[in-house]
PDB file of C-alpha atoms and ligand atoms in Angstrom:
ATOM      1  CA  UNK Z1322     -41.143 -50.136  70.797  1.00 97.00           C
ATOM      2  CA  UNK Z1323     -37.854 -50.788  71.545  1.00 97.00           C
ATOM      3  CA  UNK Z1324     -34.758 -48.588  72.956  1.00 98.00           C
ATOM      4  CA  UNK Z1325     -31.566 -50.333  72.255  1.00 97.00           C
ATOM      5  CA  UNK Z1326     -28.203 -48.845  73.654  1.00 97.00           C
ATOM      6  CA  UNK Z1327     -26.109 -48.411  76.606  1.00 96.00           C
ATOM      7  CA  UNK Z1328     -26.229 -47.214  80.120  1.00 96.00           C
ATOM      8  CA  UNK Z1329     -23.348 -44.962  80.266  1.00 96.00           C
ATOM      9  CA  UNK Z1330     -24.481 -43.101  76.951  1.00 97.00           C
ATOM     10  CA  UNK Z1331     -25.751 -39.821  77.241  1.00 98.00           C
ATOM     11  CA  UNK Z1332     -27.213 -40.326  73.681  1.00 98.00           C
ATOM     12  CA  UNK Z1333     -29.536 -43.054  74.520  1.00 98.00           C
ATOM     13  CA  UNK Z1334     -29.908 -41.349  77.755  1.00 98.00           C
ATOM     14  CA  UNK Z1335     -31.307 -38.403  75.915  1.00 98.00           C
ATOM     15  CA  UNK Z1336     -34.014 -40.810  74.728  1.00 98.00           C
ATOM     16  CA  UNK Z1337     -34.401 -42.555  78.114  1.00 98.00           C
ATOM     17  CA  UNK Z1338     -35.435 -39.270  79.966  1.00 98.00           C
ATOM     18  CA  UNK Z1339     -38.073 -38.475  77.280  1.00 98.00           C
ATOM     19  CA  UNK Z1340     -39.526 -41.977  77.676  1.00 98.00           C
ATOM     20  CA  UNK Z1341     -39.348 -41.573  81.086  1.00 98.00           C
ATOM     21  CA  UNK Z1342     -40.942 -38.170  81.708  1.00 97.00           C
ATOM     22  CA  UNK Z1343     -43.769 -39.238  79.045  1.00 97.00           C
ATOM     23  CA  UNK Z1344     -44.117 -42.887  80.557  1.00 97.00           C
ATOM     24  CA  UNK Z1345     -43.922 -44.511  77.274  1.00 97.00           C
ATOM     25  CA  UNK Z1346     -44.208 -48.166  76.948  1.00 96.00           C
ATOM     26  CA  UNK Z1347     -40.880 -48.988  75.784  1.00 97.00           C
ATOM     27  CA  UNK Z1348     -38.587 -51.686  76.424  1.00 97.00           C
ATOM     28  CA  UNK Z1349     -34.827 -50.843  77.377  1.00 97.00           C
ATOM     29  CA  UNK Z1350     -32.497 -53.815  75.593  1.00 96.00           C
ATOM     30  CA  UNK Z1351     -28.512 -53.396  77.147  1.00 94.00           C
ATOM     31  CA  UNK Z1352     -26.522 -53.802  73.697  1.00 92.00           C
ATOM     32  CA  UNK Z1353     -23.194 -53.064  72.896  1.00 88.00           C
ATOM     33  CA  UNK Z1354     -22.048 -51.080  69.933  1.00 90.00           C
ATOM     34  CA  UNK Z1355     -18.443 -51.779  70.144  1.00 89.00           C
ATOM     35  CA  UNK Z1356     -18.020 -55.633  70.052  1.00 86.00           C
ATOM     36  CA  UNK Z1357     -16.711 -56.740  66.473  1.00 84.00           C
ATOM     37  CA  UNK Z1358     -20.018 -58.334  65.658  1.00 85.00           C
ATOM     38  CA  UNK Z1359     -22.105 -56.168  67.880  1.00 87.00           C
ATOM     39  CA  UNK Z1360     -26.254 -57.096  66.883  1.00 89.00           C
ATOM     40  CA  UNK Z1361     -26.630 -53.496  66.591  1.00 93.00           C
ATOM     41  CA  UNK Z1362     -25.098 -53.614  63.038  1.00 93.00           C
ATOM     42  CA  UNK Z1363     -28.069 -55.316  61.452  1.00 94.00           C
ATOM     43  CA  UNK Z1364     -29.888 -52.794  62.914  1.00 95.00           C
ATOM     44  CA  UNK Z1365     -28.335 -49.630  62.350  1.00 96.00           C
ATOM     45  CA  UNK Z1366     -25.128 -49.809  59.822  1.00 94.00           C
ATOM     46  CA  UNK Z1367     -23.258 -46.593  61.666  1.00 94.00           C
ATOM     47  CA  UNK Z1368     -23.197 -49.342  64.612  1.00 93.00           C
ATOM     48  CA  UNK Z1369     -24.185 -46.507  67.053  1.00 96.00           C
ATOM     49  CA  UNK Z1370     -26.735 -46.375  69.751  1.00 97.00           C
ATOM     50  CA  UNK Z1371     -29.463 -45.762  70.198  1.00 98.00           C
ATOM     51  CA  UNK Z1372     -31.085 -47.305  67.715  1.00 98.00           C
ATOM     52  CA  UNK Z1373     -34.906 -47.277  68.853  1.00 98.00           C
ATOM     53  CA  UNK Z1374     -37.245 -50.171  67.032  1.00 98.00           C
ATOM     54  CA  UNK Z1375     -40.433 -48.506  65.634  1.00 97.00           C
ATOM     55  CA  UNK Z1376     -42.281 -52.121  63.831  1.00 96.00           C
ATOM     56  CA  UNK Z1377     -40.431 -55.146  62.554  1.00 96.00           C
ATOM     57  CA  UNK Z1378     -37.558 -54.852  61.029  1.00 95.00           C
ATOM     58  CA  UNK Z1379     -38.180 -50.823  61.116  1.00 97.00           C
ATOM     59  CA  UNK Z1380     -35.279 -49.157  63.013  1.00 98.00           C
ATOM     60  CA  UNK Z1381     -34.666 -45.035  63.902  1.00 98.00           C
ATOM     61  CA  UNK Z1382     -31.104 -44.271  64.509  1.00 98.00           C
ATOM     62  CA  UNK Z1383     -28.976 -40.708  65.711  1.00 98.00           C
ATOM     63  CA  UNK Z1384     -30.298 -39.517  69.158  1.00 98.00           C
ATOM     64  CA  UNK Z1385     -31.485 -36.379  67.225  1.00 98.00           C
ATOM     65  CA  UNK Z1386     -33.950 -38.427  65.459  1.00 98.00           C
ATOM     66  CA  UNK Z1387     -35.007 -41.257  67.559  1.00 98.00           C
ATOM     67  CA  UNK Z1388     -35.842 -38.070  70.298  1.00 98.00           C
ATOM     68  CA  UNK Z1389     -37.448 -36.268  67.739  1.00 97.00           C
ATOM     69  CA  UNK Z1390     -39.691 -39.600  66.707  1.00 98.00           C
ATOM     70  CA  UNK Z1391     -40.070 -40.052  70.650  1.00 98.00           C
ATOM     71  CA  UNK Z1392     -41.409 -36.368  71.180  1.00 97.00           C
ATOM     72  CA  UNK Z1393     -44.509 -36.210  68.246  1.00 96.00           C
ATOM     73  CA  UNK Z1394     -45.404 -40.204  67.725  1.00 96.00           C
ATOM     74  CA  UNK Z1395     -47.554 -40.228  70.880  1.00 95.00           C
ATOM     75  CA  UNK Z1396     -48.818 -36.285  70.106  1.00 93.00           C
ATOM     76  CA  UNK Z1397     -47.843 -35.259  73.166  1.00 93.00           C
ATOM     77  CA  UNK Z1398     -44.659 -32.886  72.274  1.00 96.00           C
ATOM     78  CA  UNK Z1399     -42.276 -31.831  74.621  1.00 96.00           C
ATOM     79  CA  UNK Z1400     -41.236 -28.957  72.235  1.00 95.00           C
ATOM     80  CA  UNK Z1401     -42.710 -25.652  71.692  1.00 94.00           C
ATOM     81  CA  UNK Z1402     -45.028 -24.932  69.128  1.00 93.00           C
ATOM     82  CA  UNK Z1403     -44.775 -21.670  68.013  1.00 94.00           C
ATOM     83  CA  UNK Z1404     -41.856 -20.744  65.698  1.00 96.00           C
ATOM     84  CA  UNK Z1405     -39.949 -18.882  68.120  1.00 95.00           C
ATOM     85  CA  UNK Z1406     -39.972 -21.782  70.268  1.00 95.00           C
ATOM     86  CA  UNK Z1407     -39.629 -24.336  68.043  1.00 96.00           C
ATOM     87  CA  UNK Z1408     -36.125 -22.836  67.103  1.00 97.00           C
ATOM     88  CA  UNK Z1409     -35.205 -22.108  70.331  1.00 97.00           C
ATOM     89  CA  UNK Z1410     -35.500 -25.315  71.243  1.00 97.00           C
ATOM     90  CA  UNK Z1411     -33.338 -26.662  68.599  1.00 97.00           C
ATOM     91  CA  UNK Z1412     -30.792 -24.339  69.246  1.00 98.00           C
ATOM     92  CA  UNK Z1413     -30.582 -25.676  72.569  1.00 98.00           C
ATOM     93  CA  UNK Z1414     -30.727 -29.107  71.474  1.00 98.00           C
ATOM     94  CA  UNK Z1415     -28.034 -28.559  69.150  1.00 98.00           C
ATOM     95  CA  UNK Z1416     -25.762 -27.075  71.246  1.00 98.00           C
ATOM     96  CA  UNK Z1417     -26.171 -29.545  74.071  1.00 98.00           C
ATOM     97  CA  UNK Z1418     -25.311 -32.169  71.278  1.00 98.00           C
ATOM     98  CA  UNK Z1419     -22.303 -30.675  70.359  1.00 98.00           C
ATOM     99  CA  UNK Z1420     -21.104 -30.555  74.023  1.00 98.00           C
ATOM    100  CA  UNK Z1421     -21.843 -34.055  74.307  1.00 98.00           C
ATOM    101  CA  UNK Z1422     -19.710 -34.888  70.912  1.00 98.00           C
ATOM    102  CA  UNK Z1423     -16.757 -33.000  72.377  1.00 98.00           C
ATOM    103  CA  UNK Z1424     -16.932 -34.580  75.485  1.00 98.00           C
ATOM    104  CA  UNK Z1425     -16.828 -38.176  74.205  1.00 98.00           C
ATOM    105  CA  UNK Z1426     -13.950 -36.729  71.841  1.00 97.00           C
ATOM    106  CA  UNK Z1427     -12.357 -35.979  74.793  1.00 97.00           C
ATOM    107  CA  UNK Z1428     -12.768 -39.270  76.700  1.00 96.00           C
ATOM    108  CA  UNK Z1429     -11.402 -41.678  73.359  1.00 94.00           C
ATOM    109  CA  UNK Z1430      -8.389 -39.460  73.526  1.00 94.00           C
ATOM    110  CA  UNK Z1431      -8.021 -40.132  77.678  1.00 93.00           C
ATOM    111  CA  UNK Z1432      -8.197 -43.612  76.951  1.00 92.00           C
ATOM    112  CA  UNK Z1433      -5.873 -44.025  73.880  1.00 93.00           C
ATOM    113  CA  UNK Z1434      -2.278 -45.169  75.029  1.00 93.00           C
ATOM    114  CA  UNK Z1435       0.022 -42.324  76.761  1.00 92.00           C
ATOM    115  CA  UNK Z1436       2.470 -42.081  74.071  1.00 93.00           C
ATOM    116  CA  UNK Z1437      -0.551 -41.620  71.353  1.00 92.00           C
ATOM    117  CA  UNK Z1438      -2.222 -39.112  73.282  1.00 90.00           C
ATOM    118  CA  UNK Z1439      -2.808 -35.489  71.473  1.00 92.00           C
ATOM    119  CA  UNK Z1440      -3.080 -32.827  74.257  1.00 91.00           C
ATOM    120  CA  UNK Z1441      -4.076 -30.267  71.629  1.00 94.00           C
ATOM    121  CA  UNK Z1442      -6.854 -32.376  70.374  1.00 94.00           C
ATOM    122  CA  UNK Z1443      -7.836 -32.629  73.927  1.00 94.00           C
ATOM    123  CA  UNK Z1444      -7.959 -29.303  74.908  1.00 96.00           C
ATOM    124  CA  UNK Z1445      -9.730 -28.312  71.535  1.00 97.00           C
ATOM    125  CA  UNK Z1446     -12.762 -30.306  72.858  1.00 98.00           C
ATOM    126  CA  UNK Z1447     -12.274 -29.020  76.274  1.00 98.00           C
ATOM    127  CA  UNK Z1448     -12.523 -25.087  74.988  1.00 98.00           C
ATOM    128  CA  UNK Z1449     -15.463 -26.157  72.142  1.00 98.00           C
ATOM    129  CA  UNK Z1450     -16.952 -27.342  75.837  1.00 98.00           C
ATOM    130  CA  UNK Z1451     -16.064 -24.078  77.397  1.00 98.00           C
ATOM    131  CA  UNK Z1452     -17.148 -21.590  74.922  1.00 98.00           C
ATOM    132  CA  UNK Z1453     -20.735 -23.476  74.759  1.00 98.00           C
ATOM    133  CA  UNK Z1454     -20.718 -23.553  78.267  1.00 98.00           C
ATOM    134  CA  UNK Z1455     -20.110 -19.573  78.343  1.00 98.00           C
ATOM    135  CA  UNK Z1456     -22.795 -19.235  75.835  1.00 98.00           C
ATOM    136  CA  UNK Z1457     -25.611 -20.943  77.522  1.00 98.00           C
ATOM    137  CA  UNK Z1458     -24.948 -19.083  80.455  1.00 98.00           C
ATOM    138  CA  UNK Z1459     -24.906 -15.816  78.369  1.00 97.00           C
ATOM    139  CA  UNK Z1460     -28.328 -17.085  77.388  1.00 97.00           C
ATOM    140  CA  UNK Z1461     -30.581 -18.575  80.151  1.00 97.00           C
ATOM    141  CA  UNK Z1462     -32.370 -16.197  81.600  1.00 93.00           C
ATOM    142  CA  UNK Z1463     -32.203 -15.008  85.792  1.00 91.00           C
ATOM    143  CA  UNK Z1464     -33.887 -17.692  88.064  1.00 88.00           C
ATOM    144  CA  UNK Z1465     -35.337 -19.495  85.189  1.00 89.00           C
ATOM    145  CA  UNK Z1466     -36.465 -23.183  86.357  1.00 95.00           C
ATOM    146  CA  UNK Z1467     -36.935 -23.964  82.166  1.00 97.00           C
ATOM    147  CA  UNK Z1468     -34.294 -23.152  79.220  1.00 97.00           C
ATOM    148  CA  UNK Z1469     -37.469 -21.871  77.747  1.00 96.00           C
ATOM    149  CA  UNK Z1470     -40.293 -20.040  78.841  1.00 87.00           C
ATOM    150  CA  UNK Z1471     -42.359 -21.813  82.083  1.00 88.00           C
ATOM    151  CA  UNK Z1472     -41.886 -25.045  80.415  1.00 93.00           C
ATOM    152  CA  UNK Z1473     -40.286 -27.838  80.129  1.00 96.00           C
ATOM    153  CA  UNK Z1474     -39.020 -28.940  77.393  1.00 97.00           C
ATOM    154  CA  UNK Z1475     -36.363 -31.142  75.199  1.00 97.00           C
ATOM    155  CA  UNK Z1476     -33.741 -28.320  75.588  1.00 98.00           C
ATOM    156  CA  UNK Z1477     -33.937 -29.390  79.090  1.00 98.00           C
ATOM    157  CA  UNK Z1478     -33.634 -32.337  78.646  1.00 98.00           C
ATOM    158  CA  UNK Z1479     -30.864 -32.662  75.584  1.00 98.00           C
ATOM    159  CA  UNK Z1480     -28.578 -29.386  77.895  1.00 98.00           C
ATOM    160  CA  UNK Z1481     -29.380 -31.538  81.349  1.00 98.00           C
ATOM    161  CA  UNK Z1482     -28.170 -34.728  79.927  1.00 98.00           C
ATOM    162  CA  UNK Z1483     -25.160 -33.099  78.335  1.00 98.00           C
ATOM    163  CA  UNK Z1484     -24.279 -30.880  81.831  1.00 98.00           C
ATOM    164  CA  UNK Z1485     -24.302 -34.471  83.231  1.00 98.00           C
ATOM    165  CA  UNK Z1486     -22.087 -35.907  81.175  1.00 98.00           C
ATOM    166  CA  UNK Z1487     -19.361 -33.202  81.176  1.00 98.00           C
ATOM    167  CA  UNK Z1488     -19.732 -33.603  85.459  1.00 98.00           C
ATOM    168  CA  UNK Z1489     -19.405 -37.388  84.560  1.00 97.00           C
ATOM    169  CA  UNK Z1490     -16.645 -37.516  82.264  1.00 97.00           C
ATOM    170  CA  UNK Z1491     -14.651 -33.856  82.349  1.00 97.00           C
ATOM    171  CA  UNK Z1492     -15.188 -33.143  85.966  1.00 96.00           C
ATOM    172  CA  UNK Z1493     -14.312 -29.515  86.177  1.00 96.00           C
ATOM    173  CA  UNK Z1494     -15.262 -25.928  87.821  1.00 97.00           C
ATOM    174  CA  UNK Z1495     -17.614 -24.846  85.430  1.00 98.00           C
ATOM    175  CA  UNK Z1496     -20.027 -23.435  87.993  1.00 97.00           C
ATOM    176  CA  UNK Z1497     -18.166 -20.477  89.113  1.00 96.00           C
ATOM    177  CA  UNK Z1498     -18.307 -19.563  85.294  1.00 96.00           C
ATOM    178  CA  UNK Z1499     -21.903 -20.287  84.861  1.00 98.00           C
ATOM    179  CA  UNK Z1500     -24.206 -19.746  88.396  1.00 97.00           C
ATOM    180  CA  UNK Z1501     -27.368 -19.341  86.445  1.00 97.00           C
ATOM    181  CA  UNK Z1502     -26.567 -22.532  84.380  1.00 97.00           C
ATOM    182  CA  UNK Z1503     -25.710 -24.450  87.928  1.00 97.00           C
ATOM    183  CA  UNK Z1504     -29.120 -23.206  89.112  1.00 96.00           C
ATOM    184  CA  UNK Z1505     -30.833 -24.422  86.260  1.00 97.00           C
ATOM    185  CA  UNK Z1506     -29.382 -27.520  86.397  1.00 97.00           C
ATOM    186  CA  UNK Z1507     -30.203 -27.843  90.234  1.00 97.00           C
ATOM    187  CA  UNK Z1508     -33.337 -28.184  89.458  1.00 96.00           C
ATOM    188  CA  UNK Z1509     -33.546 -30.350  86.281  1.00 97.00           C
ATOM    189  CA  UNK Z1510     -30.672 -32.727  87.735  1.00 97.00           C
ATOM    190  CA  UNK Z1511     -33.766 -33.641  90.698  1.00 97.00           C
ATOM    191  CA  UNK Z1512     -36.436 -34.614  87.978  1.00 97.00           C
ATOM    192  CA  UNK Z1513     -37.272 -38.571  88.725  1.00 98.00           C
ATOM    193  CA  UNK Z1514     -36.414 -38.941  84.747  1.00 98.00           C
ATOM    194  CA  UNK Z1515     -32.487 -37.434  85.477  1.00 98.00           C
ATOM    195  CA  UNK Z1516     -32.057 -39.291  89.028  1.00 97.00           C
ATOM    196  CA  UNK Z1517     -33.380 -42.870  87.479  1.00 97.00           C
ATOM    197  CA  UNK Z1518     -31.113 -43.020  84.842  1.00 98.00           C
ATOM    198  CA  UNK Z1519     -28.262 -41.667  85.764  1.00 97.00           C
ATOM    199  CA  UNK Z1520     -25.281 -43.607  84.177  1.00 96.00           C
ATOM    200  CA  UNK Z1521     -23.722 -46.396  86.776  1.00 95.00           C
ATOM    201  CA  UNK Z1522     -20.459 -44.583  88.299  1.00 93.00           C
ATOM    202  CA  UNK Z1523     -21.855 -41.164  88.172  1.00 94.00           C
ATOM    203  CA  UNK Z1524     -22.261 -39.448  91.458  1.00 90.00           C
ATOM    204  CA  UNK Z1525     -23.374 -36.007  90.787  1.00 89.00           C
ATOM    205  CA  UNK Z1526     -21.420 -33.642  92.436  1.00 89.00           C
ATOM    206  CA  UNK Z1527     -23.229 -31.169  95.654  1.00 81.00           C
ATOM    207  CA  UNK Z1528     -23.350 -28.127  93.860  1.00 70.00           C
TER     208      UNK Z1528
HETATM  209  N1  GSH X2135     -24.379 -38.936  66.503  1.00 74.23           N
HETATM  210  C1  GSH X2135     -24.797 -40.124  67.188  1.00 74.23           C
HETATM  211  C2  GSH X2135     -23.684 -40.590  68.119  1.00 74.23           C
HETATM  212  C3  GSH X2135     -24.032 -41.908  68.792  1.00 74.23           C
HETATM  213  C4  GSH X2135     -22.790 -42.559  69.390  1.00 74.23           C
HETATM  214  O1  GSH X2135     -21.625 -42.228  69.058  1.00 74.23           O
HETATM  215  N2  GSH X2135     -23.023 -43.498  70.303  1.00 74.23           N
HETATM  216  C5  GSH X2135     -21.916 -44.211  70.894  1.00 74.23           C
HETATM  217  C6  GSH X2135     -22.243 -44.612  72.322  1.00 74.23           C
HETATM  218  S1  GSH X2135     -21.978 -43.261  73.402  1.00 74.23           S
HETATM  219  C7  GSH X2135     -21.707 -45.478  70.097  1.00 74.23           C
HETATM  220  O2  GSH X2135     -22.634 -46.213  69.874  1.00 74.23           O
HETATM  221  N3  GSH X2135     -20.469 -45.702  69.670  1.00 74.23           N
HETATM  222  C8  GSH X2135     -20.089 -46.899  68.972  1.00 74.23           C
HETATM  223  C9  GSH X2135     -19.051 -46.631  67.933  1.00 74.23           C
HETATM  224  O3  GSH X2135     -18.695 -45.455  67.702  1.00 74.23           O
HETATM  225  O4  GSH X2135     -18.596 -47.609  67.328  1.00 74.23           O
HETATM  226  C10 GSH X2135     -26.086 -39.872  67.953  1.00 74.23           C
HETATM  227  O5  GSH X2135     -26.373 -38.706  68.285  1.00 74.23           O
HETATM  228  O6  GSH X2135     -26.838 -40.833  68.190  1.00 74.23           O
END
């Protein structure tokens, strides 16, 4: 197999934990999504990475999904099998998406000229970042080493990545809001998977 994406993306880096914490076999190409005539095109039409090669000419694309394929094709599942689980896990998953989406929202709209910046769109991602934030510390359990149970698990891995990237791109005090979430991600943040692909630029702050 084949991972195609970026270093700096916390959704292929979603996908390049997993392979690392399972040890897969598969090969990391560097491609860019954003050049005019980008090769990703032919192999996902969204143009988005990852895009993760599964047999010739045979392409998964959405981080969701090419995680998802990652996590059962080798049978060795990172997420919980009983229902309650299961859900849990997606929950997590989800959420830790959708603080990733908002913080990429949020970085475009840094980068767009001065005089075309939005400041409310801005700080509508930054409070969609918030209130998520507030909720996953509402819900991780005291001392827990694992978002769920004494495992772990994708949710780890999807909330870790997406913790990261708000430290990388929206540096701001969330800790004092969220100890047990810091904790948490103390530990998680050590993992060889999290401290070998960290995106280039990202020093993660002593916390
Ligand atoms: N919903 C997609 C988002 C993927 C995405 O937006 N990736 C960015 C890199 S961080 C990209 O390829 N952007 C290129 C573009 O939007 O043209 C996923 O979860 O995979």
């Amino acid at each position: 197999m084949k991972l195609y994406g970026s270093l700096t993306s916390p959704y292929v880096r979603k996908a390049r934990v997993l392979i690392h914490e399972k040890n897969m076999a598969v090969e990391f190409v560097n491609e860019d999504p954003w050049t005019e005539d980008s090769p990703v095109i032919g192999r996902n039409p969204l143009s988005k990475v990852p895009v993760l090669e599964i047999g010739v000419d045979s392409y998964m694309f959405e981080s969701p999904l090419v995680v998802h394929y990652l996590d059962h094709v080798d049978g060795k599942s990172f997420t919980p099998r009983d229902p309650a689980g299961y859900w849990q896990s997606q929950w997590w998953q989800s959420l830790g998406q959708g603080i990733i989406d908002a913080g990429i929202a949020r970085v475009f709209e840094t980068r767009r000229p001065l005089d075309k910046q939005m400041p409310e769109k801005m700080q509508r991602e930054e409070q969609r970042i918030h209130r998520a934030i507030d909720l996953a510390e509402k819900t991780i359990k005291e001392n827990s080493e694992f978002l769920l149970g004494n495992r772990y698990g994708l949710a780890d891995i999807v909330m870790g990545v997406a913790m990261q990237y708000t430290d990388f791109r929206y540096p701001h005090d969330w800790r004092s809001r969220a100890p047990k979430l810091n904790q948490w991600l103390k530990g998680i943040a050590a993992r060889p998977s999290f401290v070998d692909t960290q995106p280039p630029g990202f020093e993660p702050p002593a916390a």
